[in-house]
mmCIF file of N, CA, C and O in Angstrom:
data_model
loop_
_atom_site.group_PDB
_atom_site.id
_atom_site.type_symbol
_atom_site.label_atom_id
_atom_site.label_comp_id
_atom_site.label_asym_id
_atom_site.label_seq_id
_atom_site.Cartn_x
_atom_site.Cartn_y
_atom_site.Cartn_z
ATOM 1 N N MET A 1 24.494 12.035 -0.546
ATOM 2 C CA MET A 1 23.405 10.946 -0.231
ATOM 3 C C MET A 1 24.689 9.566 0.666
ATOM 4 O O MET A 1 25.700 9.726 0.038
ATOM 5 N N LYS A 2 24.400 9.316 0.907
ATOM 6 C CA LYS A 2 25.451 8.461 1.676
ATOM 7 C C LYS A 2 24.594 6.492 1.602
ATOM 8 O O LYS A 2 23.351 6.590 1.551
ATOM 9 N N GLU A 3 25.265 5.534 1.162
ATOM 10 C CA GLU A 3 24.950 3.727 1.282
ATOM 11 C C GLU A 3 25.833 3.860 2.472
ATOM 12 O O GLU A 3 26.825 3.396 2.343
ATOM 13 N N LEU A 4 24.718 1.863 2.654
ATOM 14 C CA LEU A 4 25.600 1.519 3.648
ATOM 15 C C LEU A 4 24.474 -0.148 3.236
ATOM 16 O O LEU A 4 23.752 0.705 2.320
ATOM 17 N N LYS A 5 25.734 -0.697 3.483
ATOM 18 C CA LYS A 5 25.699 -2.498 2.554
ATOM 19 C C LYS A 5 26.007 -3.320 4.042
ATOM 20 O O LYS A 5 26.261 -2.646 4.536
ATOM 21 N N PHE A 6 24.655 -4.411 4.534
ATOM 22 C CA PHE A 6 24.621 -4.915 5.604
ATOM 23 C C PHE A 6 24.339 -5.807 5.424
ATOM 24 O O PHE A 6 23.591 -6.497 3.836
ATOM 25 N N LYS A 7 24.680 -7.206 5.626
ATOM 26 C CA LYS A 7 24.468 -9.104 5.320
ATOM 27 C C LYS A 7 23.153 -8.787 6.172
ATOM 28 O O LYS A 7 23.355 -8.333 7.804
ATOM 29 N N THR A 8 22.943 -9.628 5.886
ATOM 30 C CA THR A 8 20.647 -9.470 7.257
ATOM 31 C C THR A 8 20.943 -11.195 6.759
ATOM 32 O O THR A 8 21.107 -12.237 5.699
ATOM 33 N N ASN A 9 19.480 -11.577 8.071
ATOM 34 C CA ASN A 9 18.998 -12.972 8.255
ATOM 35 C C ASN A 9 17.376 -12.383 7.518
ATOM 36 O O ASN A 9 16.904 -13.511 7.485
ATOM 37 N N ILE A 10 17.116 -11.658 6.620
ATOM 38 C CA ILE A 10 15.353 -11.347 6.426
ATOM 39 C C ILE A 10 15.707 -11.965 4.623
ATOM 40 O O ILE A 10 16.014 -11.382 3.485
ATOM 41 N N ASN A 11 15.638 -13.033 4.506
ATOM 42 C CA ASN A 11 15.451 -13.673 2.935
ATOM 43 C C ASN A 11 13.410 -13.920 3.017
ATOM 44 O O ASN A 11 13.872 -14.616 2.065
ATOM 45 N N CYS A 12 13.017 -13.481 2.641
ATOM 46 C CA CYS A 12 11.716 -12.888 2.172
ATOM 47 C C CYS A 12 10.865 -12.114 2.610
ATOM 48 O O CYS A 12 10.973 -11.399 3.294
ATOM 49 N N GLY A 13 9.413 -12.102 1.577
ATOM 50 C CA GLY A 13 8.904 -11.285 1.600
ATOM 51 C C GLY A 13 7.828 -10.588 2.777
ATOM 52 O O GLY A 13 7.817 -9.609 3.429
ATOM 53 N N ASN A 14 6.977 -11.575 3.556
ATOM 54 C CA ASN A 14 7.090 -12.107 4.960
ATOM 55 C C ASN A 14 8.189 -11.470 6.716
ATOM 56 O O ASN A 14 8.185 -10.106 7.218
ATOM 57 N N CYS A 15 9.390 -10.977 6.123
ATOM 58 C CA CYS A 15 10.971 -10.961 6.748
ATOM 59 C C CYS A 15 10.534 -9.404 6.574
ATOM 60 O O CYS A 15 10.547 -8.055 7.543
ATOM 61 N N ILE A 16 10.654 -9.028 4.919
ATOM 62 C CA ILE A 16 10.105 -8.313 4.422
ATOM 63 C C ILE A 16 9.272 -7.187 5.170
ATOM 64 O O ILE A 16 9.429 -6.176 6.016
ATOM 65 N N LYS A 17 7.988 -7.547 5.306
ATOM 66 C CA LYS A 17 7.014 -6.837 5.655
ATOM 67 C C LYS A 17 7.104 -6.328 7.476
ATOM 68 O O LYS A 17 7.174 -5.605 6.972
ATOM 69 N N SER A 18 8.004 -7.306 8.045
ATOM 70 C CA SER A 18 8.370 -7.357 9.552
ATOM 71 C C SER A 18 9.087 -5.923 9.630
ATOM 72 O O SER A 18 9.188 -5.851 11.128
ATOM 73 N N VAL A 19 10.148 -5.478 8.619
ATOM 74 C CA VAL A 19 11.080 -5.713 9.305
ATOM 75 C C VAL A 19 10.459 -3.528 9.065
ATOM 76 O O VAL A 19 10.880 -2.686 9.019
ATOM 77 N N THR A 20 9.681 -2.719 7.945
ATOM 78 C CA THR A 20 8.992 -2.051 6.409
ATOM 79 C C THR A 20 8.835 -1.309 7.669
ATOM 80 O O THR A 20 9.438 0.052 8.034
ATOM 81 N N PRO A 21 8.184 -1.911 8.267
ATOM 82 C CA PRO A 21 7.943 -0.265 9.711
ATOM 83 C C PRO A 21 9.221 0.226 11.278
ATOM 84 O O PRO A 21 8.688 1.765 11.053
ATOM 85 N N PHE A 22 10.132 -0.130 10.660
ATOM 86 C CA PHE A 22 11.053 -0.227 11.404
ATOM 87 C C PHE A 22 12.064 0.511 10.956
ATOM 88 O O PHE A 22 12.551 1.573 11.745
ATOM 89 N N LEU A 23 12.087 0.657 9.546
ATOM 90 C CA LEU A 23 12.721 1.428 8.589
ATOM 91 C C LEU A 23 12.628 1.939 8.251
ATOM 92 O O LEU A 23 13.157 3.629 7.885
ATOM 93 N N ASN A 24 11.921 2.453 8.107
ATOM 94 C CA ASN A 24 10.492 3.160 7.782
ATOM 95 C C ASN A 24 10.417 4.247 8.899
ATOM 96 O O ASN A 24 10.228 5.449 8.166
ATOM 97 N N GLN A 25 10.584 4.846 9.830
ATOM 98 C CA GLN A 25 10.604 5.398 11.304
ATOM 99 C C GLN A 25 11.939 5.866 11.462
ATOM 100 O O GLN A 25 11.599 6.624 11.582
ATOM 101 N N LEU A 26 12.894 5.713 10.055
ATOM 102 C CA LEU A 26 14.231 6.604 10.679
ATOM 103 C C LEU A 26 14.273 7.482 9.736
ATOM 104 O O LEU A 26 14.297 7.977 8.629
ATOM 105 N N ASP A 27 14.216 9.203 9.822
ATOM 106 C CA ASP A 27 14.418 9.964 9.285
ATOM 107 C C ASP A 27 15.070 10.521 8.637
ATOM 108 O O ASP A 27 15.350 10.334 7.528
ATOM 109 N N GLU A 28 16.488 9.468 9.144
ATOM 110 C CA GLU A 28 17.371 9.840 8.135
ATOM 111 C C GLU A 28 17.890 9.191 6.924
ATOM 112 O O GLU A 28 18.203 9.725 5.993
ATOM 113 N N VAL A 29 16.881 7.376 6.463
ATOM 114 C CA VAL A 29 16.676 6.504 5.406
ATOM 115 C C VAL A 29 15.617 7.661 5.207
ATOM 116 O O VAL A 29 14.244 7.958 4.915
ATOM 117 N N ASP A 30 16.246 7.510 3.658
ATOM 118 C CA ASP A 30 15.628 7.641 2.107
ATOM 119 C C ASP A 30 14.710 7.010 2.069
ATOM 120 O O ASP A 30 14.164 6.870 1.016
ATOM 121 N N GLU A 31 15.556 6.211 1.320
ATOM 122 C CA GLU A 31 15.729 4.929 0.418
ATOM 123 C C GLU A 31 16.425 3.491 1.095
ATOM 124 O O GLU A 31 17.476 3.691 1.311
ATOM 125 N N TRP A 32 15.894 2.092 1.672
ATOM 126 C CA TRP A 32 16.237 0.841 1.590
ATOM 127 C C TRP A 32 15.468 0.179 1.184
ATOM 128 O O TRP A 32 14.224 0.466 0.174
ATOM 129 N N LYS A 33 16.278 -0.958 0.205
ATOM 130 C CA LYS A 33 15.942 -2.300 0.128
ATOM 131 C C LYS A 33 16.712 -3.530 0.070
ATOM 132 O O LYS A 33 17.567 -3.519 1.309
ATOM 133 N N VAL A 34 15.157 -4.981 -0.607
ATOM 134 C CA VAL A 34 17.027 -6.240 0.418
ATOM 135 C C VAL A 34 17.007 -6.743 -0.487
ATOM 136 O O VAL A 34 15.823 -6.942 -1.124
ATOM 137 N N ASP A 35 17.604 -7.601 -1.633
ATOM 138 C CA ASP A 35 18.216 -8.344 -2.168
ATOM 139 C C ASP A 35 17.979 -9.437 -1.632
ATOM 140 O O ASP A 35 19.173 -10.202 -0.998
ATOM 141 N N THR A 36 16.490 -10.087 -1.371
ATOM 142 C CA THR A 36 16.392 -11.464 -1.430
ATOM 143 C C THR A 36 16.813 -12.871 -2.319
ATOM 144 O O THR A 36 17.437 -13.932 -0.917
ATOM 145 N N GLU A 37 17.684 -12.354 -3.447
ATOM 146 C CA GLU A 37 17.967 -13.345 -4.300
ATOM 147 C C GLU A 37 19.598 -13.565 -4.066
ATOM 148 O O GLU A 37 20.052 -14.567 -4.231
ATOM 149 N N ASN A 38 20.392 -12.888 -3.278
ATOM 150 C CA ASN A 38 21.315 -12.129 -3.227
ATOM 151 C C ASN A 38 21.420 -13.449 -1.480
ATOM 152 O O ASN A 38 20.919 -13.456 -0.339
ATOM 153 N N PRO A 39 22.555 -14.752 -2.192
ATOM 154 C CA PRO A 39 22.811 -15.256 -0.543
ATOM 155 C C PRO A 39 22.634 -15.009 0.126
ATOM 156 O O PRO A 39 22.193 -15.478 1.695
ATOM 157 N N ASP A 40 23.927 -13.738 0.896
ATOM 158 C CA ASP A 40 24.105 -12.334 2.115
ATOM 159 C C ASP A 40 22.868 -11.666 2.042
ATOM 160 O O ASP A 40 23.114 -11.306 3.317
ATOM 161 N N LYS A 41 21.810 -12.069 1.053
ATOM 162 C CA LYS A 41 20.018 -10.555 1.424
ATOM 163 C C LYS A 41 21.489 -10.037 2.289
ATOM 164 O O LYS A 41 20.716 -9.144 3.097
ATOM 165 N N ILE A 42 20.893 -8.616 1.245
ATOM 166 C CA ILE A 42 21.963 -7.359 0.773
ATOM 167 C C ILE A 42 21.072 -6.610 1.591
ATOM 168 O O ILE A 42 20.606 -6.068 0.435
ATOM 169 N N LEU A 43 21.091 -6.286 2.499
ATOM 170 C CA LEU A 43 20.325 -4.492 2.873
ATOM 171 C C LEU A 43 20.895 -3.754 2.555
ATOM 172 O O LEU A 43 22.067 -3.417 3.077
ATOM 173 N N THR A 44 20.650 -2.345 1.699
ATOM 174 C CA THR A 44 20.342 -1.128 1.522
ATOM 175 C C THR A 44 20.417 -0.269 1.288
ATOM 176 O O THR A 44 18.767 -0.333 1.749
ATOM 177 N N ILE A 45 21.091 0.876 2.380
ATOM 178 C CA ILE A 45 20.094 1.947 2.666
ATOM 179 C C ILE A 45 20.737 3.163 2.766
ATOM 180 O O ILE A 45 22.262 3.079 2.630
ATOM 181 N N GLU A 46 20.281 4.213 1.384
ATOM 182 C CA GLU A 46 20.023 4.981 1.225
ATOM 183 C C GLU A 46 19.927 6.594 2.076
ATOM 184 O O GLU A 46 19.036 6.567 2.590
ATOM 185 N N GLY A 47 20.423 7.687 2.891
ATOM 186 C CA GLY A 47 20.639 7.981 3.067
ATOM 187 C C GLY A 47 20.922 9.074 3.645
ATOM 188 O O GLY A 47 22.924 9.391 3.398
ATOM 189 N N ASP A 48 20.686 10.334 4.539
ATOM 190 C CA ASP A 48 22.191 11.203 4.983
ATOM 191 C C ASP A 48 22.026 10.553 6.610
ATOM 192 O O ASP A 48 21.113 10.858 7.367
ATOM 193 N N ASP A 49 23.133 11.585 7.117
ATOM 194 C CA ASP A 49 23.090 10.729 8.565
ATOM 195 C C ASP A 49 23.743 9.553 9.274
ATOM 196 O O ASP A 49 22.493 9.644 10.385
ATOM 197 N N ILE A 50 22.477 9.059 8.347
ATOM 198 C CA ILE A 50 22.709 7.212 9.207
ATOM 199 C C ILE A 50 24.113 6.553 9.542
ATOM 200 O O ILE A 50 24.977 7.215 8.799
ATOM 201 N N THR A 51 23.810 6.378 10.082
ATOM 202 C CA THR A 51 25.010 5.391 10.595
ATOM 203 C C THR A 51 24.997 4.347 10.804
ATOM 204 O O THR A 51 23.647 2.992 11.232
ATOM 205 N N SER A 52 26.333 3.010 10.404
ATOM 206 C CA SER A 52 25.825 1.858 10.837
ATOM 207 C C SER A 52 25.535 0.896 11.767
ATOM 208 O O SER A 52 24.320 0.073 12.061
ATOM 209 N N LYS A 53 25.771 2.053 13.352
ATOM 210 C CA LYS A 53 25.422 1.066 14.573
ATOM 211 C C LYS A 53 23.893 1.586 14.542
ATOM 212 O O LYS A 53 22.999 0.588 14.867
ATOM 213 N N GLU A 54 23.276 2.589 14.242
ATOM 214 C CA GLU A 54 21.635 3.353 14.182
ATOM 215 C C GLU A 54 20.574 1.647 13.216
ATOM 216 O O GLU A 54 19.939 1.503 13.877
ATOM 217 N N ILE A 55 21.488 1.605 11.672
ATOM 218 C CA ILE A 55 20.824 0.452 11.190
ATOM 219 C C ILE A 55 20.478 -0.619 11.894
ATOM 220 O O ILE A 55 19.713 -1.660 11.394
ATOM 221 N N ILE A 56 21.183 -1.360 12.284
ATOM 222 C CA ILE A 56 21.599 -2.885 13.051
ATOM 223 C C ILE A 56 20.815 -2.468 14.128
ATOM 224 O O ILE A 56 20.382 -3.816 14.292
ATOM 225 N N GLU A 57 20.946 -1.839 15.035
ATOM 226 C CA GLU A 57 20.000 -1.296 16.286
ATOM 227 C C GLU A 57 18.625 -1.613 15.653
ATOM 228 O O GLU A 57 17.895 -2.349 16.639
ATOM 229 N N THR A 58 18.290 -1.163 14.522
ATOM 230 C CA THR A 58 16.225 -0.971 13.816
ATOM 231 C C THR A 58 16.928 -2.392 13.632
ATOM 232 O O THR A 58 15.272 -3.150 13.455
ATOM 233 N N VAL A 59 17.054 -2.766 12.633
ATOM 234 C CA VAL A 59 17.710 -3.949 12.432
ATOM 235 C C VAL A 59 17.311 -5.732 12.973
ATOM 236 O O VAL A 59 16.079 -5.848 13.139
ATOM 237 N N GLU A 60 18.290 -5.340 14.339
ATOM 238 C CA GLU A 60 17.534 -6.417 15.623
ATOM 239 C C GLU A 60 16.249 -5.451 16.232
ATOM 240 O O GLU A 60 15.878 -7.331 16.925
ATOM 241 N N LYS A 61 16.200 -4.261 16.629
ATOM 242 C CA LYS A 61 14.203 -4.527 17.110
ATOM 243 C C LYS A 61 13.406 -5.181 16.368
ATOM 244 O O LYS A 61 12.105 -5.622 16.777
ATOM 245 N N ALA A 62 13.560 -4.815 15.050
ATOM 246 C CA ALA A 62 12.866 -5.917 13.616
ATOM 247 C C ALA A 62 12.743 -7.276 14.382
ATOM 248 O O ALA A 62 12.116 -8.294 13.710
ATOM 249 N N GLY A 63 13.964 -7.978 14.858
ATOM 250 C CA GLY A 63 14.041 -9.560 14.406
ATOM 251 C C GLY A 63 14.743 -9.814 14.252
ATOM 252 O O GLY A 63 14.924 -11.013 14.420
ATOM 253 N N PHE A 64 15.960 -9.086 13.336
ATOM 254 C CA PHE A 64 17.159 -9.637 12.159
ATOM 255 C C PHE A 64 18.152 -10.014 13.042
ATOM 256 O O PHE A 64 18.084 -8.513 13.626
ATOM 257 N N LYS A 65 18.271 -9.871 11.916
ATOM 258 C CA LYS A 65 20.408 -9.432 12.615
ATOM 259 C C LYS A 65 21.736 -8.957 10.858
ATOM 260 O O LYS A 65 20.380 -9.615 10.080
ATOM 261 N N ALA A 66 21.759 -8.142 11.437
ATOM 262 C CA ALA A 66 22.316 -6.559 10.212
ATOM 263 C C ALA A 66 24.506 -6.743 10.498
ATOM 264 O O ALA A 66 24.266 -7.171 12.260
ATOM 265 N N GLU A 67 25.307 -7.531 9.988
ATOM 266 C CA GLU A 67 26.179 -6.846 9.681
ATOM 267 C C GLU A 67 27.200 -5.767 8.065
ATOM 268 O O GLU A 67 26.082 -6.257 7.448
ATOM 269 N N ALA A 68 27.330 -4.795 8.884
ATOM 270 C CA ALA A 68 28.083 -3.605 7.665
ATOM 271 C C ALA A 68 28.396 -4.428 7.337
ATOM 272 O O ALA A 68 29.810 -5.253 7.638
ATOM 273 N N ILE A 69 28.825 -4.574 5.949
ATOM 274 C CA ILE A 69 29.683 -4.779 4.703
ATOM 275 C C ILE A 69 30.627 -3.993 4.388
ATOM 276 O O ILE A 69 30.100 -2.597 3.963
#
């Protein structure tokens, strides 16, 4: 199991609702969560064979920004 973290601009429940179908469609992602209480809105992704590039592209498709940390 691999864990990746990203700084994002996903900052509220509606934002999470918007990004959910995009992240859920990735077979490689087992679990994900966004810490909206953190000032950097940290997105944590767990899964096998996941890449930062794939996650960043997926988050951008949903209309948000992500930066690997």
